[in-house]
Tab-separated table of C-alpha atoms and ligand atoms in Angstrom:
chain	number	residue	atom	x	y	z
T	1	MET	CA	20.069	15.107	-26.378
T	2	LYS	CA	16.085	14.010	-25.742
T	3	THR	CA	14.323	16.160	-22.811
T	4	ILE	CA	12.403	13.017	-20.476
T	5	LEU	CA	11.007	16.014	-18.356
T	6	THR	CA	10.070	19.491	-18.825
T	7	ALA	CA	8.009	21.622	-15.516
T	8	SER	CA	6.953	24.369	-16.738
T	9	ARG	CA	6.308	27.347	-13.648
T	10	LEU	CA	4.393	25.273	-11.566
T	11	LYS	CA	2.881	25.788	-8.468
T	12	LYS	CA	1.603	24.339	-5.489
T	13	VAL	CA	-0.567	25.443	-2.636
T	14	TYR	CA	-2.060	23.913	0.363
T	15	GLY	CA	-4.920	24.117	2.609
T	16	SER	CA	-8.281	24.662	1.230
T	17	LYS	CA	-8.953	27.130	3.321
T	18	LYS	CA	-8.236	30.850	2.940
T	19	SER	CA	-7.156	30.904	6.010
T	20	ASN	CA	-4.522	27.734	6.063
T	21	HIS	CA	-3.359	27.918	2.990
T	22	TYR	CA	-0.068	27.504	2.772
T	23	THR	CA	2.843	27.881	-0.780
T	24	ALA	CA	5.013	25.048	-0.457
T	25	LEU	CA	6.316	25.801	-4.066
T	26	GLN	CA	5.904	29.712	-5.916
T	27	ASP	CA	7.080	29.185	-9.421
T	28	ILE	CA	9.252	26.172	-10.282
T	29	SER	CA	10.373	26.121	-14.137
T	30	PHE	CA	13.358	23.300	-15.493
T	31	SER	CA	13.675	20.032	-17.973
T	32	ILE	CA	16.374	17.277	-17.353
T	33	ARG	CA	17.847	15.386	-20.253
T	34	GLU	CA	17.541	12.107	-21.346
T	35	GLY	CA	20.807	9.803	-19.407
T	36	GLU	CA	20.799	12.947	-16.897
T	37	PHE	CA	20.814	12.017	-13.138
T	38	VAL	CA	20.073	15.764	-11.958
T	39	GLY	CA	20.445	16.415	-7.631
T	40	ILE	CA	16.409	18.706	-6.241
T	41	MET	CA	18.605	19.831	-3.292
T	42	GLY	CA	17.517	22.289	-0.132
T	43	PRO	CA	16.506	22.368	3.710
T	44	SER	CA	13.623	20.739	5.427
T	45	GLY	CA	10.271	22.222	4.212
T	46	SER	CA	12.021	23.588	0.927
T	47	GLY	CA	9.520	22.450	-1.108
T	48	LYS	CA	11.673	19.548	-1.947
T	49	THR	CA	9.358	16.094	-1.728
T	50	THR	CA	6.030	18.004	-2.737
T	51	LEU	CA	8.029	18.829	-6.286
T	52	LEU	CA	8.715	14.789	-6.907
T	53	ASN	CA	6.055	13.942	-5.633
T	54	ILE	CA	3.965	16.121	-8.428
T	55	LEU	CA	6.511	14.826	-10.907
T	56	SER	CA	5.793	11.787	-9.662
T	57	THR	CA	2.157	12.317	-10.633
T	58	LEU	CA	1.133	10.920	-7.369
T	59	ASP	CA	0.110	14.271	-6.292
T	60	GLN	CA	-1.309	17.670	-8.313
T	61	ALA	CA	0.244	21.262	-8.772
T	62	THR	CA	-2.061	24.032	-8.272
T	63	SER	CA	-1.075	25.871	-12.302
T	64	GLY	CA	1.740	24.839	-14.068
T	65	THR	CA	2.463	21.877	-16.624
T	66	ILE	CA	4.275	19.073	-16.702
T	67	SER	CA	5.570	16.865	-19.551
T	68	ILE	CA	7.563	13.042	-19.050
T	69	ASP	CA	8.964	11.660	-22.430
T	70	GLY	CA	6.659	14.130	-24.179
T	71	ILE	CA	3.715	13.694	-22.511
T	72	VAL	CA	1.040	16.093	-20.437
T	73	LEU	CA	0.447	14.611	-17.412
T	74	SER	CA	-3.068	16.727	-16.357
T	75	ALA	CA	-4.115	15.115	-20.009
T	76	MET	CA	-3.901	12.056	-17.789
T	77	ASN	CA	-7.051	10.325	-15.560
T	78	GLU	CA	-6.349	8.502	-13.441
T	79	ASP	CA	-6.067	5.015	-14.375
T	80	GLN	CA	-3.612	7.034	-17.827
T	81	LEU	CA	-1.399	8.464	-15.103
T	82	SER	CA	-0.936	4.705	-13.057
T	83	GLU	CA	-0.708	3.479	-16.559
T	84	PHE	CA	1.330	5.887	-17.219
T	85	ARG	CA	3.562	5.668	-13.886
T	86	SER	CA	4.284	1.581	-13.861
T	87	LYS	CA	5.204	1.568	-17.374
T	88	ARG	CA	7.423	5.072	-17.982
T	89	LEU	CA	8.516	5.706	-14.399
T	90	GLY	CA	10.705	4.009	-11.387
T	91	PHE	CA	10.520	4.604	-8.417
T	92	ILE	CA	13.088	4.276	-5.891
T	93	PHE	CA	11.658	4.854	-1.425
T	94	GLN	CA	13.406	5.959	1.129
T	95	ASP	CA	11.861	2.677	3.051
T	96	PHE	CA	12.225	0.039	-0.358
T	97	ASN	CA	7.963	-0.433	0.074
T	98	LEU	CA	9.171	-4.252	-0.688
T	99	LEU	CA	6.524	-6.204	-0.290
T	100	GLU	CA	7.047	-8.578	2.732
T	101	ASN	CA	5.004	-11.811	0.908
T	102	MET	CA	6.506	-12.142	-2.314
T	103	THR	CA	10.413	-13.292	-2.752
T	104	VAL	CA	12.435	-11.200	-4.319
T	105	PHE	CA	12.036	-12.005	-7.326
T	106	GLU	CA	8.325	-11.469	-7.673
T	107	ASN	CA	8.842	-7.835	-6.094
T	108	ILE	CA	11.245	-6.956	-9.085
T	109	SER	CA	9.245	-8.788	-12.065
T	110	LEU	CA	6.200	-7.596	-10.766
T	111	PRO	CA	6.010	-4.712	-13.228
T	112	LEU	CA	6.932	-6.707	-15.732
T	113	SER	CA	4.262	-9.573	-14.996
T	114	LEU	CA	1.458	-7.077	-13.887
T	115	HIS	CA	1.726	-5.931	-17.494
T	116	GLY	CA	2.063	-9.948	-19.105
T	117	HIS	CA	5.795	-10.185	-19.985
T	118	PRO	CA	5.839	-13.836	-21.380
T	119	PRO	CA	8.051	-15.656	-18.108
T	120	GLY	CA	10.435	-16.446	-20.226
T	121	VAL	CA	11.021	-12.995	-20.330
T	122	ILE	CA	10.457	-11.410	-17.172
T	123	LYS	CA	13.431	-14.450	-16.246
T	124	GLU	CA	15.057	-13.669	-18.723
T	125	ARG	CA	15.066	-9.520	-17.745
T	126	VAL	CA	15.406	-10.286	-13.622
T	127	THR	CA	17.926	-13.089	-13.839
T	128	LYS	CA	19.634	-9.999	-15.542
T	129	LEU	CA	19.818	-6.830	-13.776
T	130	ALA	CA	19.822	-9.395	-10.632
T	131	ALA	CA	23.542	-10.022	-11.660
T	132	THR	CA	23.822	-6.637	-12.415
T	133	LEU	CA	23.086	-5.556	-9.186
T	134	SER	CA	24.735	-8.718	-7.075
T	135	ILE	CA	21.550	-10.300	-5.756
T	136	GLU	CA	20.995	-13.093	-8.175
T	137	GLY	CA	22.049	-15.449	-5.085
T	138	VAL	CA	18.494	-13.868	-3.032
T	139	LEU	CA	16.286	-14.064	-5.803
T	140	ASP	CA	14.487	-17.330	-3.848
T	141	LYS	CA	14.547	-15.787	-0.653
T	142	PHE	CA	12.379	-12.815	0.564
T	143	PRO	CA	12.355	-9.830	1.730
T	144	SER	CA	12.591	-10.185	5.781
T	145	GLU	CA	15.402	-12.895	5.159
T	146	ILE	CA	18.200	-10.749	3.219
T	147	SER	CA	20.281	-7.803	4.069
T	148	GLY	CA	19.271	-4.629	4.209
T	149	GLY	CA	22.065	-3.676	0.909
T	150	GLN	CA	20.536	-6.638	-0.730
T	151	LYS	CA	16.662	-4.957	0.137
T	152	GLN	CA	17.542	-1.182	-1.027
T	153	ARG	CA	19.706	-2.996	-4.157
T	154	THR	CA	16.691	-5.078	-4.848
T	155	ALA	CA	13.609	-2.394	-4.334
T	156	ILE	CA	16.701	-0.250	-7.207
T	157	ALA	CA	15.837	-3.888	-9.350
T	158	ARG	CA	12.302	-3.384	-8.709
T	159	ALA	CA	12.921	0.502	-10.588
T	160	LEU	CA	14.330	-0.385	-13.565
T	161	ILE	CA	13.529	-3.905	-14.856
T	162	HIS	CA	10.517	-2.047	-16.933
T	163	ARG	CA	13.410	0.921	-18.422
T	164	PRO	CA	11.630	3.026	-17.149
T	165	ALA	CA	12.368	6.623	-18.475
T	166	LEU	CA	12.684	8.348	-15.097
T	167	VAL	CA	13.624	7.091	-11.460
T	168	LEU	CA	12.815	9.352	-9.208
T	169	GLY	CA	13.247	9.378	-5.520
T	170	ASP	CA	12.859	11.081	-2.981
T	171	GLU	CA	15.866	11.424	-0.248
T	172	PRO	CA	16.593	7.864	-1.267
T	173	THR	CA	19.471	7.778	1.535
T	174	GLY	CA	17.822	8.644	3.987
T	175	ALA	CA	17.348	5.864	6.032
T	176	LEU	CA	20.349	4.026	4.921
T	177	ASP	CA	23.913	3.619	6.886
T	178	SER	CA	26.821	5.618	5.485
T	179	LYS	CA	28.498	2.262	4.033
T	180	ASN	CA	24.621	1.138	2.070
T	181	ALA	CA	24.115	4.794	1.075
T	182	THR	CA	27.535	4.853	-0.355
T	183	THR	CA	26.409	1.695	-1.988
T	184	LEU	CA	23.432	3.030	-2.936
T	185	LEU	CA	25.246	5.853	-4.908
T	186	GLU	CA	27.582	4.531	-6.531
T	187	THR	CA	25.435	1.995	-7.989
T	188	LEU	CA	22.754	4.956	-9.383
T	189	SER	CA	25.889	6.770	-10.109
T	190	THR	CA	26.550	3.645	-12.581
T	191	LEU	CA	23.851	2.429	-13.888
T	192	ASN	CA	23.492	6.180	-15.094
T	193	GLU	CA	26.376	6.243	-16.257
T	194	GLU	CA	26.588	3.140	-18.110
T	195	GLU	CA	23.111	2.436	-18.877
T	196	GLN	CA	22.116	6.045	-19.172
T	197	VAL	CA	19.047	5.420	-16.947
T	198	SER	CA	17.356	9.405	-15.985
T	199	ILE	CA	17.270	9.952	-12.847
T	200	ALA	CA	15.670	12.495	-10.444
T	201	MET	CA	16.954	12.436	-6.676
T	202	VAL	CA	15.338	14.210	-4.315
T	203	THR	CA	18.220	15.653	-1.158
T	204	HIS	CA	19.585	18.115	1.821
T	205	ASP	CA	22.387	16.215	1.984
T	206	ALA	CA	25.374	17.129	0.268
T	207	LYS	CA	27.480	14.244	-0.400
T	208	SER	CA	24.432	12.463	-1.685
T	209	ALA	CA	24.079	15.525	-4.025
T	210	SER	CA	27.761	15.019	-5.440
T	211	TYR	CA	26.782	11.827	-6.739
T	212	CYS	CA	24.523	14.265	-9.839
T	213	SER	CA	25.716	15.717	-13.578
T	214	ARG	CA	23.862	18.420	-12.299
T	215	LEU	CA	22.267	19.562	-9.447
T	216	PHE	CA	18.926	23.178	-8.315
T	217	PHE	CA	19.024	24.162	-5.626
T	218	ILE	CA	15.557	25.170	-4.159
T	219	GLN	CA	14.729	27.358	-1.239
T	220	ASP	CA	10.798	28.424	0.253
T	221	GLY	CA	9.392	26.610	-3.038
T	222	ASN	CA	11.335	28.033	-6.082
T	223	ILE	CA	14.793	27.547	-7.871
T	224	ILE	CA	17.829	29.422	-6.209
T	225	ARG	CA	20.493	28.195	-8.094
T	226	GLU	CA	21.314	26.032	-10.720
T	227	LEU	CA	24.803	23.860	-10.307
T	228	LYS	CA	26.288	21.806	-12.880
T	229	ARG	CA	28.918	18.800	-11.956
T	230	THR	CA	32.445	19.011	-14.895
T	231	GLN	CA	34.904	17.998	-12.447
T	232	THR	CA	35.373	15.299	-10.721
T	233	ARG	CA	33.042	14.604	-7.596
T	234	GLU	CA	35.379	16.082	-4.853
T	235	ARG	CA	35.909	19.100	-6.392
T	236	PHE	CA	32.148	19.265	-7.405
T	237	TYR	CA	31.327	18.342	-3.614
T	238	ASP	CA	33.514	21.565	-1.601
T	239	GLU	CA	31.610	23.499	-4.833
T	240	ILE	CA	27.794	21.926	-2.972
T	241	VAL	CA	30.196	22.611	0.191
T	242	ASP	CA	30.461	26.053	-0.361
T	243	VAL	CA	26.805	27.006	-1.943
T	244	VAL	CA	25.301	25.841	0.775
T	245	SER	CA	26.737	27.747	3.026
T	246	GLU	CA	26.696	30.673	1.070
T	247	LEU	CA	22.811	30.305	1.000
T	248	GLY	CA	22.086	29.774	4.165
T	249	ARG	CA	23.814	32.996	5.177
J	1	MET	CA	-3.382	-11.781	-11.259
J	2	ILE	CA	-5.998	-10.789	-8.825
J	3	ILE	CA	-6.783	-14.073	-6.722
J	4	LYS	CA	-3.319	-13.784	-6.181
J	5	LEU	CA	-2.091	-10.998	-4.905
J	6	ALA	CA	-5.137	-11.546	-2.945
J	7	ARG	CA	-3.945	-15.078	-1.606
J	8	THR	CA	0.183	-13.541	-0.974
J	9	GLY	CA	-1.709	-10.735	0.944
J	10	MET	CA	-3.502	-12.413	2.626
J	11	LYS	CA	-0.613	-14.803	3.596
J	12	GLY	CA	1.170	-12.188	4.427
J	13	LYS	CA	-0.929	-10.486	7.131
J	14	SER	CA	-1.618	-14.662	7.948
J	15	LYS	CA	-1.694	-14.284	11.995
J	16	ASP	CA	-4.204	-11.227	12.160
J	17	TYR	CA	-6.260	-12.826	9.529
J	18	LEU	CA	-6.298	-16.087	11.538
J	19	ILE	CA	-8.007	-14.121	14.716
J	20	LEU	CA	-10.333	-11.989	12.630
J	21	PHE	CA	-10.788	-15.697	11.609
J	22	SER	CA	-11.326	-16.917	14.962
J	23	GLY	CA	-13.497	-13.665	16.082
J	24	LEU	CA	-15.615	-13.959	13.068
J	25	ILE	CA	-16.450	-18.389	13.481
J	26	CYS	CA	-17.468	-17.501	17.004
J	27	SER	CA	-19.610	-14.994	16.301
J	28	VAL	CA	-21.773	-16.529	13.483
J	29	SER	CA	-21.393	-19.718	15.697
J	30	VAL	CA	-23.313	-17.927	18.896
J	31	PHE	CA	-25.435	-16.162	16.855
J	32	TYR	CA	-26.971	-19.193	15.649
J	33	MET	CA	-27.259	-21.056	18.685
J	34	PHE	CA	-29.370	-18.130	20.072
J	35	LEU	CA	-31.510	-18.192	16.676
J	36	SER	CA	-31.440	-21.680	17.580
J	37	LEU	CA	-32.440	-21.807	20.699
J	38	SER	CA	-34.862	-19.090	19.790
J	39	THR	CA	-36.933	-20.578	17.232
J	40	ASN	CA	-37.399	-24.513	17.996
J	41	ARG	CA	-40.991	-23.618	18.201
J	42	ASP	CA	-41.557	-27.364	19.614
J	43	PHE	CA	-39.269	-27.155	22.285
J	44	ILE	CA	-39.847	-24.035	23.525
J	45	THR	CA	-43.812	-24.494	23.020
J	46	ASN	CA	-43.298	-28.214	24.694
J	47	ASN	CA	-40.778	-26.836	28.406
J	48	SER	CA	-43.346	-24.059	30.173
J	49	VAL	CA	-39.597	-22.797	31.495
J	50	ILE	CA	-37.767	-22.454	28.352
J	51	ASN	CA	-40.703	-20.421	27.784
J	52	SER	CA	-39.831	-18.015	29.970
J	53	ILE	CA	-36.154	-16.973	29.052
J	54	GLN	CA	-37.657	-17.117	25.295
J	55	LEU	CA	-37.430	-13.547	25.323
J	56	VAL	CA	-33.065	-13.980	27.078
J	57	PHE	CA	-32.238	-15.489	23.132
J	58	TRP	CA	-34.553	-13.056	21.531
J	59	VAL	CA	-32.618	-10.207	23.704
J	60	GLY	CA	-29.157	-12.130	23.188
J	61	THR	CA	-29.491	-12.750	19.276
J	62	ALA	CA	-30.486	-8.594	18.471
J	63	LEU	CA	-27.837	-7.480	21.120
J	64	LEU	CA	-25.387	-9.646	19.131
J	65	SER	CA	-26.572	-8.943	15.624
J	66	ILE	CA	-25.224	-5.540	17.054
J	67	ILE	CA	-22.260	-6.385	18.575
J	68	THR	CA	-20.916	-8.081	15.472
J	69	PHE	CA	-22.422	-5.931	12.571
J	70	PHE	CA	-19.623	-3.788	13.765
J	71	TYR	CA	-16.415	-5.797	15.034
J	72	ILE	CA	-17.227	-7.061	11.201
J	73	LEU	CA	-16.670	-3.852	9.532
J	74	TYR	CA	-13.736	-3.057	12.399
J	75	ALA	CA	-12.426	-5.809	12.481
J	76	HIS	CA	-12.773	-5.727	8.043
J	77	SER	CA	-10.671	-2.036	7.738
J	78	PHE	CA	-8.851	-2.593	10.184
J	79	LEU	CA	-6.788	-5.062	7.954
J	80	LEU	CA	-6.785	-2.383	5.248
J	81	THR	CA	-5.897	-0.151	6.813
J	82	LEU	CA	-2.561	-2.388	7.564
J	83	ARG	CA	-2.197	-3.246	4.588
J	84	LYS	CA	-2.664	0.275	2.868
J	85	ARG	CA	1.065	0.495	2.054
J	86	GLU	CA	0.819	-3.014	0.076
J	87	PHE	CA	-2.316	-1.401	-2.281
J	88	GLY	CA	-0.261	2.015	-2.312
J	89	THR	CA	2.516	-0.410	-3.448
J	90	TYR	CA	0.482	-1.844	-6.156
J	91	LEU	CA	-1.608	0.948	-7.709
J	92	LEU	CA	2.760	2.405	-7.959
J	93	LEU	CA	3.160	-0.345	-10.257
J	94	GLY	CA	0.438	0.021	-12.636
J	95	ILE	CA	-2.707	-1.265	-10.755
J	96	LYS	CA	-5.614	0.309	-11.086
J	97	ARG	CA	-7.827	0.984	-8.198
J	98	LYS	CA	-10.923	-0.757	-9.915
J	99	GLN	CA	-8.426	-4.146	-9.870
J	100	ILE	CA	-7.518	-3.207	-6.036
J	101	LYS	CA	-11.251	-3.419	-4.201
J	102	GLN	CA	-11.175	-6.961	-6.235
J	103	VAL	CA	-8.280	-7.786	-4.357
J	104	ALA	CA	-10.515	-6.400	-1.502
J	105	TYR	CA	-13.442	-7.728	-2.292
J	106	TYR	CA	-12.265	-10.707	-3.266
J	107	GLU	CA	-10.903	-11.849	0.040
J	108	THR	CA	-14.344	-10.657	2.609
J	109	THR	CA	-16.201	-13.306	-0.545
J	110	ILE	CA	-13.687	-16.055	0.714
J	111	ILE	CA	-13.572	-14.467	5.109
J	112	ALA	CA	-16.938	-14.985	4.155
J	113	VAL	CA	-17.994	-17.248	3.142
J	114	SER	CA	-15.554	-19.597	4.862
J	115	SER	CA	-16.506	-18.154	8.344
J	116	ILE	CA	-20.527	-18.667	7.436
J	117	LEU	CA	-19.384	-22.488	7.050
J	118	ILE	CA	-17.396	-23.252	9.679
J	119	GLY	CA	-19.559	-21.156	11.763
J	120	ILE	CA	-22.788	-22.826	11.552
J	121	LEU	CA	-21.625	-25.967	11.837
J	122	SER	CA	-19.649	-25.111	15.189
J	123	GLY	CA	-23.224	-22.893	15.409
J	124	LEU	CA	-25.054	-26.891	15.522
J	125	VAL	CA	-22.793	-28.465	18.125
J	126	LEU	CA	-22.801	-25.903	20.284
J	127	SER	CA	-26.501	-25.320	20.590
J	128	TYR	CA	-26.630	-29.016	21.453
J	129	LEU	CA	-23.917	-29.360	24.019
J	130	VAL	CA	-26.407	-26.232	25.813
J	131	SER	CA	-28.947	-27.816	24.885
J	132	LEU	CA	-27.837	-30.245	26.443
J	133	GLY	CA	-26.721	-28.147	29.524
J	134	ILE	CA	-30.147	-26.195	30.014
J	135	THR	CA	-32.514	-28.830	29.922
J	136	LYS	CA	-29.383	-30.933	33.045
J	137	GLN	CA	-29.549	-28.081	34.848
J	138	LEU	CA	-32.995	-27.065	35.056
J	139	ASP	CA	-33.683	-30.632	35.600
J	140	ILE	CA	-36.353	-31.640	31.949
J	141	GLU	CA	-36.772	-33.961	29.224
J	142	LEU	CA	-35.431	-32.960	26.329
J	143	VAL	CA	-38.341	-32.980	24.290
J	144	GLY	CA	-39.018	-32.109	20.746
J	145	PHE	CA	-35.099	-30.298	20.914
J	146	HIS	CA	-33.590	-30.319	17.592
J	147	PRO	CA	-29.874	-28.357	17.023
J	148	ILE	CA	-30.984	-28.562	12.734
J	149	SER	CA	-32.514	-25.093	12.324
J	150	LEU	CA	-34.107	-24.125	9.617
J	151	PRO	CA	-35.060	-20.437	10.602
J	152	ALA	CA	-31.419	-20.073	12.158
J	153	PHE	CA	-29.967	-21.650	9.278
J	154	LEU	CA	-31.520	-18.696	7.276
J	155	VAL	CA	-31.110	-15.729	9.483
J	156	THR	CA	-27.585	-16.901	10.687
J	157	VAL	CA	-26.879	-16.817	6.674
J	158	VAL	CA	-29.000	-13.695	5.307
J	159	TYR	CA	-27.660	-11.692	8.316
J	160	PHE	CA	-23.837	-11.620	7.576
J	161	SER	CA	-24.303	-12.024	3.754
J	162	LEU	CA	-25.745	-9.027	4.569
J	163	ALA	CA	-23.691	-8.024	7.250
J	164	PHE	CA	-20.058	-9.069	4.814
J	165	LEU	CA	-21.921	-6.191	1.875
J	166	VAL	CA	-21.667	-3.893	3.882
J	167	THR	CA	-18.445	-3.937	4.911
J	168	SER	CA	-17.356	-4.690	1.584
J	169	LEU	CA	-18.964	-1.893	0.110
J	170	TRP	CA	-17.634	0.178	3.151
J	171	ASN	CA	-13.727	-0.214	2.171
J	172	SER	CA	-14.260	-0.143	-1.149
J	173	ARG	CA	-15.148	3.393	-0.508
J	174	LYS	CA	-12.563	3.699	1.681
J	175	LEU	CA	-10.031	2.279	-1.025
J	176	SER	CA	-11.538	5.192	-3.293
J	177	LYS	CA	-11.677	7.711	-1.490
J	178	THR	CA	-7.512	7.497	-0.082
J	179	PRO	CA	-5.679	9.187	-2.474
J	180	ILE	CA	-2.617	7.195	-4.056
J	181	LEU	CA	0.191	9.207	-1.677
J	182	GLU	CA	-1.787	8.564	1.965
J	183	LEU	CA	-1.258	4.380	0.789
J	184	VAL	CA	2.199	4.824	-0.315
J	185	HIS	CA	2.870	6.344	2.572
J	186	ALA	CA	1.321	4.425	5.352
J	187	ASN	CA	2.784	3.786	8.130
J	188	VAL	CA	6.551	6.132	7.284
J	189	GLN	CA	7.674	6.939	9.860
J	190	THR	CA	9.956	8.356	7.689
J	191	GLU	CA	8.230	10.818	5.841
J	192	GLU	CA	7.492	13.108	8.560
J	193	ALA	CA	10.199	13.046	10.861
J	194	PRO	CA	13.128	16.394	9.465
J	195	SER	CA	14.931	15.953	6.028
N	1	ADP	N1	-0.073	18.094	3.076
N	1	ADP	C1	0.717	18.924	3.118
N	1	ADP	N2	-0.472	20.182	3.341
N	1	ADP	C2	0.008	21.402	3.907
N	1	ADP	N3	1.439	21.553	4.159
N	1	ADP	C3	1.840	21.060	3.336
N	1	ADP	C4	1.846	19.508	3.314
N	1	ADP	N4	3.340	18.704	3.068
N	1	ADP	C5	4.581	19.975	2.456
N	1	ADP	N5	3.591	21.240	3.806
N	1	ADP	C6	4.405	22.222	3.611
N	1	ADP	O1	5.102	22.297	2.579
N	1	ADP	C7	6.599	22.811	2.925
N	1	ADP	C8	7.171	21.665	2.383
N	1	ADP	O2	7.630	20.953	2.519
N	1	ADP	P1	8.158	19.416	1.500
N	1	ADP	O3	7.801	18.936	0.854
N	1	ADP	O4	7.621	18.062	2.451
N	1	ADP	O5	9.901	20.164	2.162
N	1	ADP	P2	11.504	19.424	2.299
N	1	ADP	O6	11.058	17.794	1.656
N	1	ADP	O7	12.207	19.654	1.155
N	1	ADP	O8	11.459	19.256	3.436
N	1	ADP	C9	6.581	22.587	4.472
N	1	ADP	O9	6.758	23.958	5.105
N	1	ADP	C10	5.153	21.813	4.883
N	1	ADP	O10	4.971	22.034	6.125
N	2	MG	MG1	11.293	15.527	2.335
């Protein structure tokens, strides 16, 4: 299967002065294949957010290269990155980042309308995706008028509407109660299995991680372990918990 | 699209914009009033008492122009700060920085033009009322005063246009310099929480 993302020898040093240098990522290499649901797991401060921001093209690595969908990120300027991001990537944030003054429909369609797709195409695609995510009834409402679960599905719809090569999320369940968190994870998992959407998600929670098809454990800026899901989610969860307690020692 | 984004964005923060807008109209109209009173030659030369308080008007105008300038600069920058997240989300979804600056520029222009126009209109009324008040207080005849003063009008328009222009450039520079990460995650408490 095709490789969607290749990260090689990523290093990230924060701070401009010598005295306050902090190396958040030491030497990270991995790849994600099309249709995978990859999790990046690690304790607080291990460098997960740093890594995801770099993969998201929102921050630059100090050294190392990333290519997504065959395109090397460092070769692009800011406008090209912006174009790339909006066409090839989808983002799911902890607090959704929905635009409060636009309706659910407008929020979801923004990635398409910004690229000048005809209204007919936009309407058809939004309606179809909204039905898949069961939010077809709230398309004309504003984010303030819908429930947390509906907001979260609106955010997923906006992340998927332009059919990105890769969907990225930094602790996407972090601000949700456990019921909504489970729904979000199941939705992602279904989209991954049925529509072959490639996903990379950062998490520190074993339950969220158990929905992934492959996991990287990261500690002090290095990948120290990789785990592939071969069995049921419940068994995978037990395996993850074992690894976490082993690494914690 | 740019115009639509500016409009929906401003609507979303309509309360804050309304406060900014009323503040601006007040400053413009008081500014105009001071100027029209201090530049009305006939009025001033024909009234010896008024003549002596001419200085008050000039000092008032000078002070007011300084205060107004910083008010415009900070109030408008503050509103853009409130919208950092929104701009960050736009950047994320593929709007270019240049276009976001156009959105901000467009908004400033709308605010500038409408507050200057409405401000001068209410300034006319205000200076008329104040001139009435002064003549009554000082018990003198209202001679030669006219609230419509061309120099006052011109100075007000030029001064506020400049103040808005500086504000616009300042904000544009700020928008260029803020990294996208900071925009996307602006005011997000969850980011700072330990994870
Ligand atoms: N902007 C920054 N400047 C300096 N240090 C940072 C910055 N962002 C993160 N760090 C540091 O890098 C390390 C990794 O942070 P982060 O990637 O946020 O970890 P995680 O998401 O796994 O909790 C932490 O020690 C953090 O303090
Ligand atoms: Mg984090």
